[in-house]
XYZ file of N, CA, C and O in Angstrom:
836
model
N 0.786 -0.908 0.110
C -0.067 -0.324 0.202
C 0.661 0.963 0.532
O 0.597 2.371 -0.481
N 2.322 1.434 1.238
C 3.316 2.023 0.543
C 3.410 2.884 0.018
O 3.844 3.709 -0.793
N 4.175 1.804 -1.414
C 4.321 1.544 -2.347
C 3.807 2.551 -3.483
O 3.795 3.433 -3.993
N 2.126 2.015 -3.450
C 1.285 2.504 -4.593
C 1.365 4.076 -3.956
O 1.275 4.544 -5.081
N 0.905 4.362 -3.164
C 0.822 5.199 -3.008
C 1.261 6.129 -3.232
O 1.925 7.078 -3.779
N 2.948 5.748 -3.098
C 4.150 6.394 -3.276
C 4.461 6.914 -4.596
O 4.720 7.647 -5.180
N 3.654 5.613 -5.458
C 4.182 6.042 -7.150
C 2.596 6.632 -7.643
O 3.315 7.752 -8.492
N 1.518 7.095 -7.249
C 0.257 7.371 -6.873
C 0.542 9.332 -6.809
O 0.607 9.874 -7.514
N 1.784 9.722 -6.117
C 1.563 10.737 -5.544
C 3.282 11.475 -6.323
O 3.282 12.838 -5.086
N 3.865 10.789 -6.220
C 5.477 11.215 -6.712
C 5.696 9.901 -7.441
O 5.832 9.033 -7.208
N 6.677 11.247 -8.268
C 7.623 10.087 -9.390
C 9.133 9.461 -9.245
O 9.763 10.470 -8.188
N 8.860 8.091 -8.878
C 10.187 7.682 -8.081
C 9.777 6.290 -7.438
O 10.843 6.391 -6.869
N 8.992 6.928 -6.857
C 7.983 5.911 -5.628
C 8.452 5.970 -4.234
O 8.213 7.210 -4.286
N 8.862 5.567 -3.101
C 9.068 5.558 -1.735
C 10.438 6.711 -1.656
O 9.862 7.938 -0.763
N 11.043 6.188 -2.708
C 12.473 7.616 -1.979
C 12.150 8.981 -2.402
O 12.172 9.650 -1.756
N 11.607 9.036 -4.037
C 10.985 9.368 -4.110
C 9.882 10.569 -3.130
O 10.343 12.260 -2.608
N 8.976 10.233 -2.429
C 7.882 10.736 -1.594
C 8.710 11.296 -0.165
O 8.822 12.190 0.154
N 9.668 10.644 0.043
C 10.461 10.517 1.374
C 11.267 11.711 1.256
O 11.823 13.117 1.531
N 11.653 12.296 -0.148
C 12.596 13.393 -0.448
C 11.431 14.527 -0.191
O 12.031 15.377 -0.304
N 10.681 14.977 -1.198
C 9.390 15.267 -1.401
C 8.625 15.741 0.183
O 9.130 17.686 0.481
N 8.666 14.607 0.856
C 8.299 15.366 2.590
C 9.607 16.230 3.217
O 8.956 17.186 3.898
N 10.856 16.210 3.250
C 12.243 16.408 3.534
C 12.048 18.097 2.810
O 12.063 18.643 3.708
N 11.545 18.384 1.687
C 11.598 19.303 1.396
C 10.717 20.056 1.711
O 10.419 21.477 1.974
N 9.452 19.783 2.386
C 8.320 20.730 3.134
C 8.806 20.548 4.289
O 7.543 21.405 4.463
N 9.463 20.307 4.703
C 9.806 20.228 5.952
C 10.874 21.342 5.992
O 11.688 21.331 5.528
N 9.976 22.184 7.958
C 11.830 22.872 7.625
C 12.772 22.282 8.952
O 12.247 21.860 10.098
N 13.925 22.373 8.985
C 14.598 21.820 10.154
C 14.669 23.246 11.213
O 14.317 24.319 11.059
N 14.609 22.627 12.816
C 14.628 23.132 13.409
C 15.698 23.544 14.249
O 15.997 24.531 14.801
N 17.356 23.487 13.784
C 18.390 24.029 13.667
C 18.281 24.186 12.999
O 19.767 25.183 13.509
N 18.102 24.599 11.656
C 19.631 25.741 11.206
C 17.909 27.525 10.985
O 17.081 27.218 11.655
N 18.702 28.079 10.603
C 17.772 29.584 10.931
C 17.105 29.809 9.199
O 16.482 28.805 8.949
N 15.748 30.018 10.142
C 14.593 29.536 9.420
C 14.262 31.235 8.440
O 14.626 32.202 8.158
N 14.079 30.383 6.966
C 14.067 30.993 6.146
C 14.968 31.877 5.703
O 14.955 32.903 4.965
N 15.704 31.265 6.146
C 17.543 31.897 5.469
C 17.935 33.061 5.517
O 18.553 33.780 5.499
N 17.699 33.248 6.767
C 17.682 34.999 6.996
C 19.439 35.038 7.876
O 19.717 34.267 8.164
N 20.023 35.804 6.925
C 21.491 36.179 7.189
C 21.662 37.390 8.701
O 21.047 38.196 8.383
N 22.014 36.511 9.694
C 22.368 38.172 10.306
C 23.635 38.664 10.204
O 24.435 37.523 10.402
N 23.586 39.750 9.624
C 24.891 40.674 9.588
C 25.930 40.568 10.013
O 27.228 40.959 9.860
N 25.358 40.553 11.714
C 26.837 40.716 12.771
C 27.462 39.479 12.639
O 29.026 39.299 13.128
N 27.150 38.750 11.633
C 28.216 37.071 11.545
C 29.054 37.456 10.732
O 30.073 36.552 10.383
N 28.694 38.113 10.018
C 29.656 38.463 8.514
C 29.121 37.708 7.471
O 28.429 37.050 7.845
N 30.148 38.080 6.661
C 29.781 37.145 5.249
C 30.271 36.143 4.818
O 29.596 35.536 4.427
N 30.649 35.406 5.305
C 31.050 34.056 5.076
C 30.189 33.281 6.388
O 30.675 31.841 5.385
N 29.640 33.375 7.194
C 28.864 33.021 7.937
C 27.995 32.820 6.967
O 26.658 31.520 6.639
N 27.155 33.869 5.815
C 26.242 33.725 5.238
C 27.237 32.494 4.183
O 25.797 32.276 3.168
N 28.139 32.732 3.372
C 28.042 32.321 2.273
C 28.066 30.495 3.446
O 27.661 29.543 2.265
N 28.592 30.687 4.431
C 28.329 28.814 4.778
C 26.900 28.061 4.692
O 27.039 27.331 4.499
N 26.006 29.577 5.065
C 24.783 28.993 5.144
C 24.221 29.247 3.886
O 23.654 27.784 3.880
N 24.654 29.180 2.983
C 23.974 28.984 1.329
C 25.010 28.220 0.677
O 24.398 26.893 0.508
N 25.612 27.541 1.668
C 26.119 25.942 1.296
C 25.609 24.952 1.404
O 25.447 23.936 1.204
N 25.137 25.533 2.820
C 24.355 23.885 3.240
C 22.652 24.005 2.685
O 22.695 22.860 2.679
N 22.442 25.250 2.968
C 21.092 24.875 1.913
C 21.067 24.059 1.006
O 20.534 24.159 0.380
N 22.136 25.289 -0.598
C 22.734 24.517 -1.834
C 23.268 23.115 -1.970
O 22.556 22.293 -2.696
N 23.425 22.527 -0.944
C 23.708 20.985 -0.213
C 22.611 20.466 -0.234
O 22.433 18.996 -0.748
N 21.615 20.892 0.380
C 20.831 19.984 1.167
C 19.436 20.153 -0.404
O 19.318 19.208 -0.566
N 19.868 21.106 -1.034
C 18.582 20.985 -2.313
C 19.957 20.207 -3.366
O 18.674 19.448 -3.791
N 20.642 19.728 -3.572
C 21.148 18.797 -4.272
C 20.758 17.380 -3.898
O 20.905 16.835 -4.467
N 21.087 17.509 -2.705
C 20.749 16.208 -1.818
C 19.089 15.790 -2.344
O 19.166 14.597 -2.539
N 18.487 16.500 -2.254
C 16.856 16.863 -2.006
C 16.711 15.818 -3.817
O 16.255 14.979 -4.570
N 17.297 16.628 -4.825
C 17.371 16.367 -5.564
C 18.226 15.197 -6.417
O 17.302 13.957 -7.031
N 19.151 14.594 -5.902
C 19.408 12.925 -5.851
C 18.470 11.834 -5.554
O 18.465 11.218 -6.245
N 17.464 12.467 -4.853
C 16.798 11.315 -4.057
C 15.508 11.198 -4.990
O 14.472 10.758 -5.004
N 15.082 12.130 -5.543
C 13.878 12.715 -6.583
C 13.881 11.515 -7.712
O 13.159 11.495 -8.846
N 15.544 11.517 -8.166
C 15.339 10.916 -9.796
C 16.286 9.802 -9.108
O 17.452 9.715 -9.026
N 15.938 8.783 -10.467
C 16.358 7.866 -10.362
C 17.477 7.115 -11.213
O 16.856 7.575 -12.425
N 17.681 6.126 -11.204
C 18.986 5.733 -11.996
C 18.723 5.377 -13.627
O 18.859 5.830 -14.794
N 17.126 4.603 -13.327
C 16.250 3.770 -14.735
C 16.179 5.781 -16.008
O 16.601 5.353 -16.712
N 15.489 6.403 -15.615
C 15.323 7.500 -15.550
C 16.323 8.572 -16.696
O 16.537 8.967 -17.492
N 17.601 8.847 -15.268
C 18.653 9.183 -16.298
C 18.910 8.509 -17.534
O 19.662 9.506 -18.278
N 19.566 7.743 -16.980
C 19.517 6.232 -18.058
C 18.850 7.076 -19.298
O 19.651 6.788 -20.373
N 17.553 6.633 -19.511
C 16.574 7.093 -20.617
C 16.587 7.860 -21.013
O 16.578 8.467 -22.267
N 17.678 9.276 -20.591
C 17.015 10.322 -20.948
C 18.923 10.400 -21.905
O 18.799 10.990 -23.154
N 19.834 10.399 -21.385
C 20.805 9.870 -21.655
C 20.431 9.345 -22.800
O 21.333 9.688 -24.362
N 20.517 7.967 -22.907
C 20.129 7.144 -24.125
C 19.026 7.981 -25.465
O 19.517 8.208 -27.260
N 18.364 8.893 -24.798
C 17.600 9.931 -25.880
C 18.447 10.709 -26.504
O 17.758 11.139 -27.923
N 18.840 11.078 -25.824
C 19.649 12.369 -26.061
C 20.815 11.972 -27.514
O 21.253 12.604 -28.426
N 21.176 11.131 -26.694
C 22.210 9.950 -27.672
C 21.815 9.610 -29.108
O 22.162 10.007 -30.134
N 20.694 9.533 -29.318
C 19.954 9.017 -30.095
C 19.115 10.059 -31.263
O 19.028 9.704 -32.104
N 18.978 11.477 -30.831
C 18.294 12.435 -31.531
C 19.057 12.361 -32.741
O 20.262 13.250 -31.980
N 18.342 13.406 -33.798
C 19.517 13.656 -34.663
C 19.192 15.662 -34.830
O 19.902 15.880 -35.067
N 17.800 15.875 -33.709
C 18.224 16.949 -33.269
C 17.794 17.787 -32.557
O 16.731 16.779 -31.727
N 17.812 18.321 -31.558
C 17.950 18.251 -29.668
C 17.488 20.259 -29.857
O 18.239 21.026 -29.769
N 15.796 20.276 -29.414
C 15.257 21.446 -28.717
C 15.455 21.767 -27.795
O 14.764 21.295 -26.938
N 16.078 22.780 -26.969
C 15.893 22.934 -25.517
C 14.953 24.569 -25.381
O 15.282 25.298 -25.981
N 14.026 24.366 -24.565
C 12.970 24.967 -24.428
C 13.031 25.900 -23.099
O 12.910 24.425 -22.253
N 13.545 26.914 -22.757
C 13.382 27.778 -21.388
C 13.252 29.235 -21.487
O 14.010 29.924 -22.581
N 12.207 29.521 -20.413
C 11.998 31.009 -20.289
C 12.628 32.107 -19.041
O 12.328 31.183 -17.959
N 13.016 33.109 -19.107
C 13.462 33.558 -17.832
C 14.581 33.125 -16.977
O 15.496 32.300 -17.716
N 14.804 32.084 -15.974
C 15.689 31.630 -15.277
C 15.904 31.089 -15.747
O 17.052 29.812 -15.928
N 14.353 29.546 -16.538
C 14.796 28.574 -17.082
C 15.981 28.675 -18.012
O 16.636 27.665 -18.862
N 15.926 29.652 -18.885
C 16.479 30.333 -20.234
C 17.895 29.876 -20.391
O 18.341 29.962 -20.366
N 18.166 30.536 -18.901
C 19.941 30.665 -18.258
C 20.120 29.416 -18.177
O 21.205 29.438 -19.162
N 19.386 28.074 -17.904
C 20.056 26.551 -17.449
C 19.408 25.820 -18.901
O 20.785 25.759 -19.050
N 18.541 27.024 -20.251
C 18.628 26.279 -21.582
C 19.970 26.354 -22.196
O 20.015 25.715 -22.673
N 20.194 27.821 -22.250
C 21.209 28.543 -22.726
C 22.465 27.462 -22.342
O 23.548 26.826 -23.187
N 22.880 27.129 -21.162
C 24.216 25.942 -20.987
C 24.126 24.725 -21.091
O 25.213 24.559 -21.810
N 22.873 24.247 -21.275
C 22.423 22.587 -21.490
C 22.976 22.635 -22.894
O 23.986 21.748 -23.420
N 22.786 23.363 -23.856
C 22.664 23.573 -25.368
C 24.487 23.811 -25.639
O 24.471 23.087 -25.971
N 24.948 25.276 -25.021
C 26.564 24.530 -25.296
C 27.206 23.537 -24.988
O 28.016 23.997 -25.338
N 26.796 22.906 -23.914
C 27.251 21.777 -23.177
C 27.359 20.607 -24.410
O 28.059 20.119 -24.597
N 26.497 20.113 -24.622
C 25.768 19.356 -25.319
C 26.935 19.786 -26.752
O 26.726 19.042 -27.591
N 26.235 20.910 -27.626
C 26.828 21.485 -28.970
C 28.486 21.333 -28.111
O 29.527 20.218 -29.767
N 29.345 21.812 -27.391
C 30.436 20.817 -27.312
C 31.165 19.517 -27.429
O 31.778 18.951 -27.815
N 29.839 18.398 -27.118
C 30.074 17.393 -27.371
C 29.953 16.830 -28.245
O 30.119 15.744 -28.727
N 29.912 17.939 -29.068
C 29.366 17.565 -30.807
C 27.749 16.520 -30.938
O 27.317 16.311 -31.555
N 26.860 17.027 -29.911
C 25.277 17.248 -30.345
C 24.514 18.193 -30.678
O 25.119 18.839 -30.346
N 24.162 17.600 -31.646
C 23.405 18.579 -32.678
C 22.094 19.130 -31.417
O 21.067 18.374 -31.352
N 22.543 20.902 -31.236
C 21.590 21.257 -30.253
C 20.680 22.397 -30.478
O 21.866 22.912 -30.879
N 20.051 22.784 -29.927
C 19.772 24.678 -29.981
C 18.604 24.669 -28.816
O 17.912 23.853 -28.301
N 18.925 25.998 -28.131
C 17.730 26.250 -27.387
C 16.642 27.516 -28.308
O 17.618 28.492 -28.836
N 15.878 27.971 -27.486
C 14.384 29.068 -27.677
C 14.344 29.166 -26.479
O 13.792 28.743 -25.292
N 14.516 30.463 -26.096
C 13.543 31.096 -25.686
C 12.810 32.271 -25.672
O 12.533 32.993 -24.725
N 12.728 32.333 -26.829
C 11.421 33.543 -26.940
C 10.429 33.038 -27.129
O 9.618 31.972 -27.309
N 9.484 34.111 -26.520
C 7.600 33.460 -26.130
C 7.301 33.301 -27.101
O 6.320 32.636 -27.197
N 7.633 33.924 -27.886
C 7.173 33.249 -29.465
C 7.301 32.668 -30.643
O 6.897 32.106 -31.346
N 8.829 32.114 -30.202
C 9.069 31.770 -31.171
C 9.117 29.344 -30.799
O 9.367 28.779 -31.468
N 8.721 29.302 -29.347
C 8.728 28.086 -28.918
C 8.182 27.033 -30.045
O 8.285 26.435 -30.241
N 6.427 27.596 -29.442
C 5.897 26.586 -30.637
C 6.164 26.851 -31.451
O 5.939 25.919 -32.577
N 6.727 27.993 -32.459
C 6.744 27.503 -33.258
C 7.891 26.656 -34.526
O 7.594 26.060 -35.172
N 8.806 27.150 -33.568
C 10.033 26.105 -34.001
C 9.641 24.323 -33.602
O 9.765 23.767 -34.351
N 8.711 24.471 -32.113
C 8.461 23.072 -32.330
C 7.300 22.650 -33.430
O 7.893 21.187 -33.083
N 6.695 23.092 -34.258
C 5.627 23.044 -35.564
C 6.523 21.846 -36.134
O 6.369 21.786 -37.080
N 8.175 23.122 -36.453
C 8.796 22.558 -37.843
C 9.412 20.819 -37.284
O 10.339 20.318 -38.355
N 9.338 20.328 -35.655
C 10.178 19.299 -35.810
C 9.507 18.158 -36.190
O 8.162 18.125 -36.318
N 10.178 16.568 -36.387
C 10.059 15.681 -36.425
C 10.296 14.919 -35.672
O 10.406 14.807 -34.706
N 9.542 13.052 -36.189
C 9.917 12.169 -35.133
C 11.539 11.568 -34.476
O 11.826 11.187 -33.154
N 12.666 12.351 -35.337
C 13.887 12.030 -34.996
C 14.421 13.012 -34.329
O 15.577 13.011 -34.142
N 13.126 13.761 -33.825
C 13.857 15.297 -32.716
C 13.580 14.770 -31.570
O 12.589 13.792 -31.060
N 14.311 15.683 -30.329
C 13.736 15.722 -29.238
C 13.661 17.156 -28.388
O 14.547 18.213 -28.694
N 12.766 17.233 -27.893
C 12.695 18.499 -26.758
C 12.957 18.109 -25.704
O 12.563 17.272 -25.085
N 14.010 19.115 -24.939
C 14.261 19.336 -23.504
C 13.622 20.480 -23.123
O 13.692 21.526 -23.497
N 12.564 19.919 -22.414
C 11.366 21.600 -21.546
C 12.145 21.709 -20.000
O 11.888 21.057 -19.649
N 12.494 23.336 -20.232
C 12.715 23.261 -18.569
C 11.327 24.456 -18.331
O 11.410 24.989 -18.552
N 11.083 24.252 -16.835
C 10.215 24.909 -16.657
C 9.910 24.500 -14.775
O 9.725 23.532 -14.835
N 10.710 25.238 -14.082
C 10.764 24.943 -12.713
C 9.628 24.721 -12.055
O 9.201 23.964 -11.336
N 8.135 26.118 -12.367
C 6.688 25.550 -12.456
C 6.257 24.437 -12.845
O 4.781 23.719 -12.861
N 6.397 24.540 -14.400
C 5.853 23.209 -14.916
C 4.341 23.768 -15.084
O 3.800 23.182 -15.685
N 4.120 25.096 -15.259
C 3.156 25.854 -15.463
C 3.254 26.353 -16.975
O 2.224 27.026 -16.977
N 4.612 26.658 -17.108
C 4.596 28.279 -18.071
C 3.702 27.971 -19.319
O 4.183 27.059 -20.308
N 3.296 28.951 -19.820
C 1.697 28.293 -20.921
C 3.219 28.377 -22.532
O 2.502 27.352 -23.259
N 3.676 29.118 -22.416
C 4.607 29.606 -23.684
C 5.268 28.198 -23.986
O 5.415 27.435 -24.972
N 5.968 27.347 -22.653
C 6.312 26.184 -22.736
C 5.341 24.631 -22.970
O 5.550 24.101 -23.962
N 4.150 25.174 -22.315
C 3.229 24.197 -22.415
C 2.882 23.996 -24.500
O 2.707 22.554 -24.459
N 2.172 25.070 -24.391
C 2.176 25.212 -26.054
C 3.235 24.130 -26.347
O 2.438 23.387 -27.466
N 4.290 24.666 -26.612
C 5.531 24.311 -27.536
C 5.342 23.100 -27.805
O 5.876 22.173 -28.305
N 5.638 22.336 -26.416
C 5.430 20.733 -26.538
C 4.482 19.916 -26.623
O 4.896 19.128 -27.175
N 3.536 20.772 -26.676
C 1.945 20.019 -26.793
C 1.992 20.094 -28.491
O 2.139 19.590 -29.402
N 2.819 21.187 -28.941
C 2.578 20.733 -30.645
C 3.997 19.817 -30.712
O 3.663 19.336 -31.811
N 4.966 19.886 -30.195
C 6.302 18.336 -30.393
C 5.302 17.741 -30.563
O 5.403 16.550 -31.172
N 4.559 17.115 -29.043
C 3.900 16.141 -29.088
C 2.973 15.322 -30.372
O 3.047 13.785 -31.034
N 2.194 16.619 -31.216
C 1.395 16.044 -32.436
C 1.978 15.978 -33.226
O 1.501 15.193 -34.155
N 3.778 16.226 -33.311
C 4.522 16.007 -34.570
C 5.495 14.800 -34.259
O 5.929 14.046 -34.664
N 4.754 13.601 -33.130
C 5.320 12.636 -32.291
C 6.707 12.791 -31.626
O 7.747 12.066 -31.414
N 7.042 14.087 -31.162
C 8.802 14.104 -30.892
C 8.159 14.246 -29.309
O 7.272 13.996 -29.097
N 9.870 13.374 -29.222
C 9.731 12.482 -28.100
C 9.994 13.366 -26.639
O 10.503 14.741 -27.541
N 9.786 13.981 -25.520
C 9.837 15.076 -24.688
C 10.488 14.781 -22.876
O 10.018 13.913 -22.711
N 11.647 15.320 -22.930
C 11.429 15.261 -21.317
C 11.855 16.726 -21.140
O 12.449 17.733 -21.570
N 11.065 16.959 -19.543
C 10.704 17.993 -19.083
C 11.622 17.548 -17.855
O 12.235 17.023 -17.234
N 12.274 19.317 -17.222
C 12.932 19.474 -16.094
C 12.554 20.685 -15.520
O 12.236 21.634 -16.005
N 11.526 20.128 -13.910
C 11.087 21.030 -13.712
C 10.901 20.671 -11.686
O 11.574 19.996 -11.264
N 10.405 21.264 -11.282
C 10.386 20.653 -9.396
C 8.862 20.984 -9.106
O 8.621 20.672 -7.884
N 7.920 20.198 -10.045
C 6.935 20.160 -9.644
C 6.312 19.046 -10.246
O 6.126 19.254 -11.740
N 6.608 18.203 -9.966
C 6.215 16.409 -9.951
C 4.431 16.107 -10.764
O 4.180 15.720 -11.545
N 3.744 17.094 -10.062
C 2.414 16.990 -10.753
C 1.982 18.245 -11.580
O 0.568 18.266 -11.568
N 3.053 18.561 -12.247
C 2.491 19.921 -12.875
C 2.131 19.344 -14.600
O 2.251 18.397 -14.677
N 1.227 20.527 -15.004
C 1.242 19.877 -16.419
C 2.056 19.256 -17.369
O 1.865 18.597 -18.159
N 2.788 19.837 -17.020
C 4.485 19.465 -17.854
C 4.445 18.425 -18.212
O 5.076 18.092 -18.696
N 4.797 18.134 -16.610
C 4.835 16.037 -16.299
C 3.964 15.030 -17.532
O 4.068 14.377 -17.538
N 3.166 15.723 -17.076
C 1.729 14.706 -17.771
C 1.896 14.986 -19.477
O 1.244 14.196 -19.855
N 2.562 15.469 -19.812
C 2.558 15.580 -21.533
C 3.970 15.289 -21.399
O 4.816 15.868 -23.467
N 5.025 15.300 -20.759
C 6.515 14.764 -21.329
C 6.564 13.344 -20.997
O 5.650 12.811 -20.084
N 7.402 12.377 -21.510
C 7.853 10.984 -21.827
C 8.734 11.131 -20.535
O 8.958 9.610 -19.820
N 9.434 11.506 -20.253
C 10.516 11.876 -18.941
C 9.879 12.871 -18.071
O 10.745 13.816 -19.140
N 10.545 12.819 -16.812
C 10.265 13.687 -16.447
C 11.774 13.782 -15.040
O 12.151 12.843 -14.773
N 12.509 14.990 -15.341
C 13.365 14.942 -14.014
C 13.057 16.399 -13.417
O 13.175 17.349 -13.579
N 13.335 15.307 -12.226
C 13.067 16.742 -11.001
C 13.782 17.165 -10.272
O 15.127 16.923 -9.779
N 13.936 18.758 -10.410
C 14.879 19.188 -9.309
C 14.297 19.726 -7.798
O 12.852 20.424 -7.934
N 14.541 20.092 -6.455
C 14.455 20.578 -5.221
C 15.110 21.743 -4.770
O 16.187 21.935 -5.153
N 14.440 22.769 -4.532
C 14.890 23.403 -3.047
C 15.613 22.507 -1.460
O 15.343 21.233 -2.250
N 15.728 23.142 -1.485
C 16.742 22.780 0.593
C 15.380 22.744 1.170
O 15.669 21.814 2.198
N 14.352 23.279 1.252
C 13.077 23.762 2.357
C 12.869 24.375 3.256
O 12.752 24.331 3.919
N 14.024 24.679 3.489
C 14.828 25.813 4.316
C 14.262 27.381 4.199
O 14.983 28.608 5.059
N 14.033 27.767 2.855
C 14.137 29.337 2.677
C 12.746 29.418 1.776
O 12.313 28.490 1.030
N 12.320 30.323 1.851
C 10.888 31.266 1.313
C 11.579 31.812 -0.126
O 11.299 31.589 -1.653
N 12.390 32.824 0.160
C 12.451 33.737 -0.780
C 13.981 33.816 -1.609
O 13.413 33.987 -2.605
N 14.344 32.175 -1.078
C 15.609 31.807 -2.479
C 15.017 30.603 -2.829
O 16.095 30.520 -3.384
N 14.217 30.440 -3.072
C 13.830 28.866 -3.153
C 14.363 28.892 -5.201
O 14.696 27.632 -5.704
N 13.359 29.763 -5.720
C 13.790 29.878 -7.363
C 15.295 29.586 -7.111
O 15.379 29.150 -8.265
N 16.396 30.558 -6.751
C 17.828 30.038 -6.920
C 18.338 29.000 -6.844
O 18.684 28.147 -7.339
N 17.623 27.768 -5.739
C 18.449 26.904 -5.135
C 17.574 26.291 -6.168
O 17.998 24.771 -6.387
N 16.229 26.246 -6.711
C 15.689 25.387 -7.838
C 16.632 25.962 -8.926
O 17.049 24.694 -9.791
N 17.293 26.718 -9.714
C 18.126 26.849 -10.372
C 19.536 26.188 -10.356
O 19.708 25.694 -11.322
N 19.701 26.246 -8.970
C 20.930 25.901 -8.901
C 20.666 24.062 -9.002
O 22.219 23.250 -9.681
N 19.739 23.553 -8.484
C 19.368 22.231 -8.868
C 19.262 22.020 -10.736
O 19.773 20.740 -10.503
N 18.945 22.823 -11.512
C 18.269 22.788 -12.454
C 19.851 22.935 -13.163
O 20.091 21.217 -13.937
N 20.773 23.200 -12.696
C 22.607 23.381 -13.615
C 22.845 21.946 -12.992
O 23.632 20.860 -13.555
N 22.742 21.119 -11.943
C 23.012 19.927 -11.437
C 22.737 18.880 -12.378
O 23.678 18.221 -12.973
N 21.624 18.897 -12.633
C 21.031 17.793 -13.173
C 21.830 18.388 -14.907
O 22.337 16.503 -15.406
N 21.766 19.084 -15.310
C 22.160 19.885 -16.786
C 23.699 18.959 -16.648
O 24.366 18.238 -17.471
N 24.773 19.641 -15.551
C 25.919 19.058 -15.639
C 26.429 17.471 -15.515
O 27.751 17.122 -16.118
N 25.074 17.700 -14.864
C 25.843 15.850 -15.022
C 25.359 14.910 -15.599
O 26.458 13.425 -15.891
N 24.372 14.541 -16.711
C 23.904 14.599 -17.898
C 25.127 14.585 -18.539
O 25.139 14.117 -19.358
N 25.857 15.764 -18.866
C 26.794 16.036 -20.341
C 28.487 15.140 -19.493
O 28.784 15.038 -20.272
N 28.683 16.241 -18.549
C 29.345 15.076 -17.787
C 29.420 13.654 -17.616
O 30.425 12.893 -18.618
N 28.092 12.927 -17.879
C 28.479 11.549 -17.833
C 28.058 10.769 -19.299
O 28.916 10.259 -20.059
N 27.772 12.225 -20.717
C 28.412 11.893 -22.102
C 29.058 11.649 -21.959
O 30.079 11.127 -23.107
N 30.036 13.109 -21.284
C 31.644 12.889 -21.859
C 32.340 11.857 -21.535
O 33.386 11.560 -22.364
N 32.112 11.621 -20.633
C 32.880 10.018 -20.396
C 32.175 8.537 -21.415
O 32.990 6.984 -21.142
N 31.208 8.659 -22.323
C 30.844 7.633 -22.884
C 31.778 7.117 -23.827
O 32.382 8.342 -24.833
């Protein structure tokens, strides 16, 4: 019953559910909401950020299983053309991902213009691959582009912090990024760094092949 419940409410089973619960709970021993005490100095603030980001990375690791990551790598290697969609903060991550893939000799482009995402997706075919990056999983322009790509038989990988978002429902593979659960104001930055962690991990593994 626990396993079935975990699969229903979180991608990745019981381990992923535990990570989600961890993200939602605040630590009683750490500074609440990552409040910086200026009397402790800049270095103390740096130490706090390191702890928060490390926890975000650990939560992200727990949310993604080996099988999903391997399937994502296989899709990247087999695609004749890869388009990466990301807007605003996610667009920064999409740009980094694209450049790293190009350096590896993998044909990739990124689209961050809100008007061009769907137009570009409409020209893809079954040999293409779309990687959609959206922390909320609800960005309308990204969703429209993904739906257009799916109509053309294109496989879709999404990178999101929301495992129950509309984007995950229209994606073939889902990669989840997490925050530390310790902060509210900096949550988006922690998620962005977790997105970088996944992107850098995939590219590091691709370099080893």
